[in-house]
Structures are given as C-alpha cells and as structure tokens.
C-alpha cells in the first residue's frame, strides 16, 4: 500500500518553464522530506519540512507542507536542464523512528 | 568525512542463489536502514538496525535478513533469490539520538537476477 501519492509520475518540460510536483497522503506525518535522485546514485536530501503550513525556499525551489501535515508540494521556477532527475517525497512519523515512507517519485526531464 | 558506502555496486545472480550486501554508515551514525527500489518506483523500507538488533521491519518475507556489527556497519542477506528481487538496494544511516535529522543514503547496490 502506497501511503504517499506523487503526481505527476512523469514530467517533460522546456527550459525556463515552471512546474509543481505534488505529494499527497491520507495520513499525518511528523515531517516530510524531498529528495532528488540521479541515475546510479542514491537519493540526496533537498529539504525537510516539519511544521504545518511551512514554506521553505532553496534558490529556485519552493517547498510547502500542508496545514494538516498530510500533503506537500515542490515548485520549481525557471527550470534548467540540470534540474532533470527523479524527485521523491518521503514522510516520517516520530512513532516510527527514522523509517521513511516514500512516494513513487516524479521523473522530471527539462529539455534545453 | 566519508558518507554512506555500499558494496558491491553491481551484482548479478541467478534464481535460487543467496546474496549479501554491505553498508558502512556515515561517521557518527548508529542506525542503518535498508530500502529496496524497483525500477521506476520509490524506495520501499525493508528493515532497520540499531544496537545490533532489528528494530523495525517492512512488508518483506523472511528471505530478507540482516545483521549489524559493533562498528555499526550492516549486511543485508537475501536467500532463494527470485527474479522480482532485481532492484537497487539502498542503505541509509542516521543517528538515533537525533530524530528528525535527515538520513544519508549510499549510492546503492544494483542487484540483477537472471
């Protein structure tokens, strides 16, 4: 059972366009993390959000945690080819230690 | 400061064989988690070790077992390999005392079953 649903699953856009990736769940998470993974490598952490309604910005990336801590979004402004990769959201619950529940990922391709 | 290291990077086995994958956690981390990532999917939690014991387990059969050593390194063992076990196996480390701090992932072992 996939507790975190990501959408879209695939996204192919042109350089300079904006995009948003969504991560939704019916369950509450204590924190939510976003990772980026490139072929042949492990996931690399982009950001952790822990407070409902929290918004974090990392250069052209904006991350938001829903008020109820059940959903999150990642918005990329003016995408660049270097943004290409698999974007993964992962939820953690304080009662589950450091165990992460991952979404299925969004494969982003930014064409020059 | 070395991050999480995994070995081997690639492995090819045949059905029915057994395999052992290895992981060294990031310096200062005492907890190791293993994940299976099938092609085109997100990682799935297998189990977690700290203090040399399995503490949590995901929905994986008993063919999947593990071990943690006193130096916090860990092994993942899979017996009676099936074609469906082909995947990228990721190891992640963290500190039990610092809940909420991010896990650090290795680059994984790509296991192919023929």
Coordinates of N, CA, C and O in Angstrom, one line a residue, chain A residues 1-2 9 30-31 33 35 37 40-45 48 50 86 88 92-105, chain B residues 31 33 35 37 40-45 48 56-59 88 90 92 94-96 99-108 110:
Chain A
X1 N 0.8 -1.2 0.0 CA 0.0 0.0 0.0 C 0.9 1.2 0.0 O 1.8 1.4 0.9
X2 N 0.7 2.1 -1.0 CA 1.5 3.3 -1.1 C 0.8 4.4 -0.3 O -0.3 4.9 -0.7
X9 N 3.6 11.5 -12.4 CA 4.6 10.5 -12.3 C 5.8 10.8 -13.3 O 6.9 10.6 -13.0
X30 N 4.9 13.4 10.8 CA 5.6 14.4 11.6 C 6.6 15.3 10.8 O 6.8 16.4 11.2
X31 N 7.1 14.8 9.8 CA 7.9 15.6 8.9 C 7.9 15.0 7.5 O 7.5 13.8 7.3
X33 N 10.1 14.9 3.8 CA 11.4 15.2 3.1 C 11.3 15.1 1.6 O 10.5 14.3 1.1
X35 N 13.6 14.5 -1.8 CA 14.9 14.0 -2.3 C 15.0 14.2 -3.8 O 13.9 14.1 -4.5
X37 N 17.1 12.2 -7.0 CA 17.9 11.1 -7.3 C 18.3 11.1 -8.7 O 17.4 11.2 -9.6
X40 N 22.0 5.8 -11.1 CA 23.2 5.2 -10.5 C 23.6 5.8 -9.2 O 24.6 5.5 -8.6
X41 N 22.8 6.7 -8.6 CA 23.1 7.3 -7.3 C 22.0 7.1 -6.3 O 20.8 6.8 -6.7
X42 N 22.3 7.3 -5.0 CA 21.3 7.3 -4.0 C 20.5 8.6 -4.0 O 21.0 9.6 -4.5
X43 N 19.4 8.7 -3.3 CA 18.6 9.9 -3.1 C 19.5 10.9 -2.3 O 20.1 10.6 -1.3
X44 N 19.4 12.2 -2.7 CA 20.1 13.3 -2.0 C 19.0 14.2 -1.4 O 18.1 14.7 -2.2
X45 N 19.1 14.5 -0.1 CA 18.1 15.3 0.5 C 18.1 16.8 0.0 O 19.2 17.4 -0.1
X48 N 13.8 19.3 4.4 CA 12.9 18.7 5.4 C 11.9 19.8 5.9 O 12.3 20.9 6.3
X50 N 8.7 20.4 8.7 CA 8.2 19.7 9.9 C 7.0 20.4 10.5 O 6.2 19.8 11.2
X86 N 14.9 12.3 -10.7 CA 13.8 11.7 -10.0 C 13.6 12.4 -8.7 O 14.5 12.4 -7.9
X88 N 11.6 12.6 -5.2 CA 11.0 11.7 -4.3 C 10.5 12.5 -3.0 O 11.3 13.2 -2.4
X92 N 7.9 10.9 7.4 CA 8.4 10.2 8.7 C 7.4 10.5 9.8 O 6.8 11.5 9.8
X93 N 7.3 9.5 10.7 CA 6.5 9.6 11.9 C 7.4 9.5 13.1 O 8.2 8.5 13.1
X94 N 7.2 10.3 14.1 CA 8.0 10.2 15.3 C 7.9 8.8 15.9 O 8.8 8.3 16.5
X95 N 6.7 8.2 15.8 CA 6.5 6.9 16.4 C 7.2 5.8 15.6 O 7.3 4.6 16.1
X96 N 7.6 6.1 14.4 CA 8.3 5.1 13.6 C 9.8 5.3 13.5 O 10.4 4.7 12.6
X97 N 10.3 6.1 14.4 CA 11.8 6.3 14.3 C 12.1 7.0 13.1 O 11.5 7.9 12.6
X98 N 13.2 6.6 12.5 CA 13.7 7.3 11.2 C 13.2 6.6 10.0 O 13.7 6.9 8.9
X99 N 12.3 5.6 10.1 CA 11.8 4.9 9.0 C 11.0 5.9 8.0 O 10.2 6.7 8.5
X100 N 11.3 5.9 6.8 CA 10.7 6.7 5.8 C 9.8 6.0 4.9 O 10.0 4.8 4.5
X101 N 8.6 6.6 4.6 CA 7.7 6.1 3.6 C 7.8 7.0 2.4 O 7.5 8.2 2.5
X102 N 8.2 6.4 1.3 CA 8.4 7.1 0.0 C 7.2 7.1 -0.9 O 6.4 6.2 -0.9
X103 N 7.1 8.2 -1.6 CA 6.2 8.2 -2.8 C 6.9 7.5 -3.9 O 8.0 7.1 -3.8
X104 N 6.1 7.3 -5.0 CA 6.7 6.6 -6.2 C 7.6 7.5 -7.0 O 8.3 6.9 -7.9
X105 N 7.6 8.8 -6.8 CA 8.6 9.6 -7.5 C 8.0 10.3 -8.7 O 7.0 9.8 -9.3
Chain B
X31 N 22.5 4.1 13.3 CA 21.3 3.4 12.9 C 21.4 3.2 11.3 O 21.7 4.2 10.6
X33 N 19.3 1.7 8.0 CA 18.1 1.2 7.4 C 18.3 0.8 5.9 O 19.2 1.3 5.2
X35 N 16.6 -0.2 2.1 CA 15.4 0.0 1.3 C 15.6 -0.7 -0.1 O 16.8 -0.8 -0.5
X37 N 14.6 -0.5 -4.0 CA 14.0 0.4 -5.0 C 13.9 -0.3 -6.4 O 14.9 -0.5 -7.1
X40 N 11.9 2.5 -11.6 CA 10.7 3.4 -11.8 C 9.9 3.6 -10.6 O 8.8 4.2 -10.7
X41 N 10.3 3.1 -9.4 CA 9.5 3.3 -8.2 C 10.3 3.9 -7.1 O 11.5 4.1 -7.2
X42 N 9.5 4.3 -6.1 CA 10.2 4.9 -4.9 C 10.7 3.8 -4.0 O 10.3 2.6 -4.1
X43 N 11.7 4.1 -3.2 CA 12.3 3.0 -2.3 C 11.2 2.5 -1.3 O 10.3 3.2 -0.8
X44 N 11.3 1.2 -1.0 CA 10.4 0.6 0.0 C 11.3 0.1 1.2 O 12.3 -0.5 1.0
X45 N 10.8 0.4 2.4 CA 11.6 0.1 3.6 C 11.6 -1.4 3.8 O 10.6 -2.1 3.8
X48 N 15.3 -2.0 9.7 CA 16.2 -1.0 10.4 C 16.9 -1.7 11.5 O 16.3 -2.5 12.3
X56 N 12.8 -2.4 13.4 CA 11.6 -2.3 12.6 C 11.7 -3.1 11.3 O 12.8 -3.3 10.8
X57 N 10.6 -3.5 10.8 CA 10.6 -4.3 9.6 C 9.4 -3.9 8.7 O 8.3 -3.7 9.2
X58 N 9.7 -3.8 7.4 CA 8.6 -3.5 6.4 C 8.0 -4.8 6.0 O 8.3 -5.9 6.5
X59 N 7.2 -4.8 4.9 CA 6.5 -5.9 4.4 C 7.4 -6.7 3.5 O 7.1 -6.8 2.3
X88 N 17.5 -1.9 -7.0 CA 18.6 -1.1 -6.4 C 18.3 -1.2 -4.9 O 17.3 -0.9 -4.4
X90 N 19.3 0.2 -1.3 CA 19.8 1.4 -0.7 C 20.0 1.2 0.8 O 19.1 0.6 1.4
X92 N 20.7 3.5 4.2 CA 20.6 4.8 4.8 C 21.0 4.8 6.2 O 20.7 3.9 7.0
X94 N 21.6 7.1 10.0 CA 21.1 8.2 10.8 C 21.6 8.0 12.2 O 22.1 6.9 12.6
X95 N 21.3 9.0 13.1 CA 21.6 8.9 14.5 C 20.4 8.8 15.3 O 19.4 9.6 15.2
X96 N 20.3 7.8 16.1 CA 19.1 7.5 16.9 C 18.8 8.6 17.8 O 17.6 9.0 18.1
X99 N 16.6 12.3 16.3 CA 15.5 12.1 15.4 C 15.1 13.4 14.7 O 15.1 14.5 15.2
X100 N 14.7 13.2 13.4 CA 14.3 14.4 12.7 C 15.5 14.9 11.8 O 15.3 15.6 10.8
X101 N 16.7 14.5 12.1 CA 17.8 14.8 11.3 C 17.7 13.9 10.1 O 17.3 12.8 10.1
X102 N 18.2 14.4 8.9 CA 18.0 13.7 7.7 C 18.8 12.4 7.7 O 19.9 12.3 8.3
X103 N 18.3 11.4 7.0 CA 19.0 10.2 6.7 C 20.0 10.5 5.5 O 19.7 11.2 4.6
X104 N 21.1 9.8 5.6 CA 22.0 9.9 4.5 C 22.0 8.5 3.7 O 22.2 7.5 4.3
X105 N 21.9 8.6 2.4 CA 21.8 7.4 1.6 C 23.1 7.1 0.9 O 23.8 8.1 0.5
X106 N 23.4 5.8 0.8 CA 24.5 5.4 -0.1 C 24.0 5.4 -1.6 O 22.9 5.7 -1.8
X107 N 24.9 5.1 -2.5 CA 24.6 5.0 -3.9 C 24.0 3.7 -4.3 O 23.6 3.5 -5.5
X108 N 23.9 2.8 -3.4 CA 23.1 1.5 -3.6 C 24.0 0.4 -4.3 O 25.0 0.6 -4.8
X110 N 23.2 -2.4 -7.2 CA 22.2 -2.8 -8.2 C 22.3 -4.3 -8.4 O 23.4 -4.8 -8.8

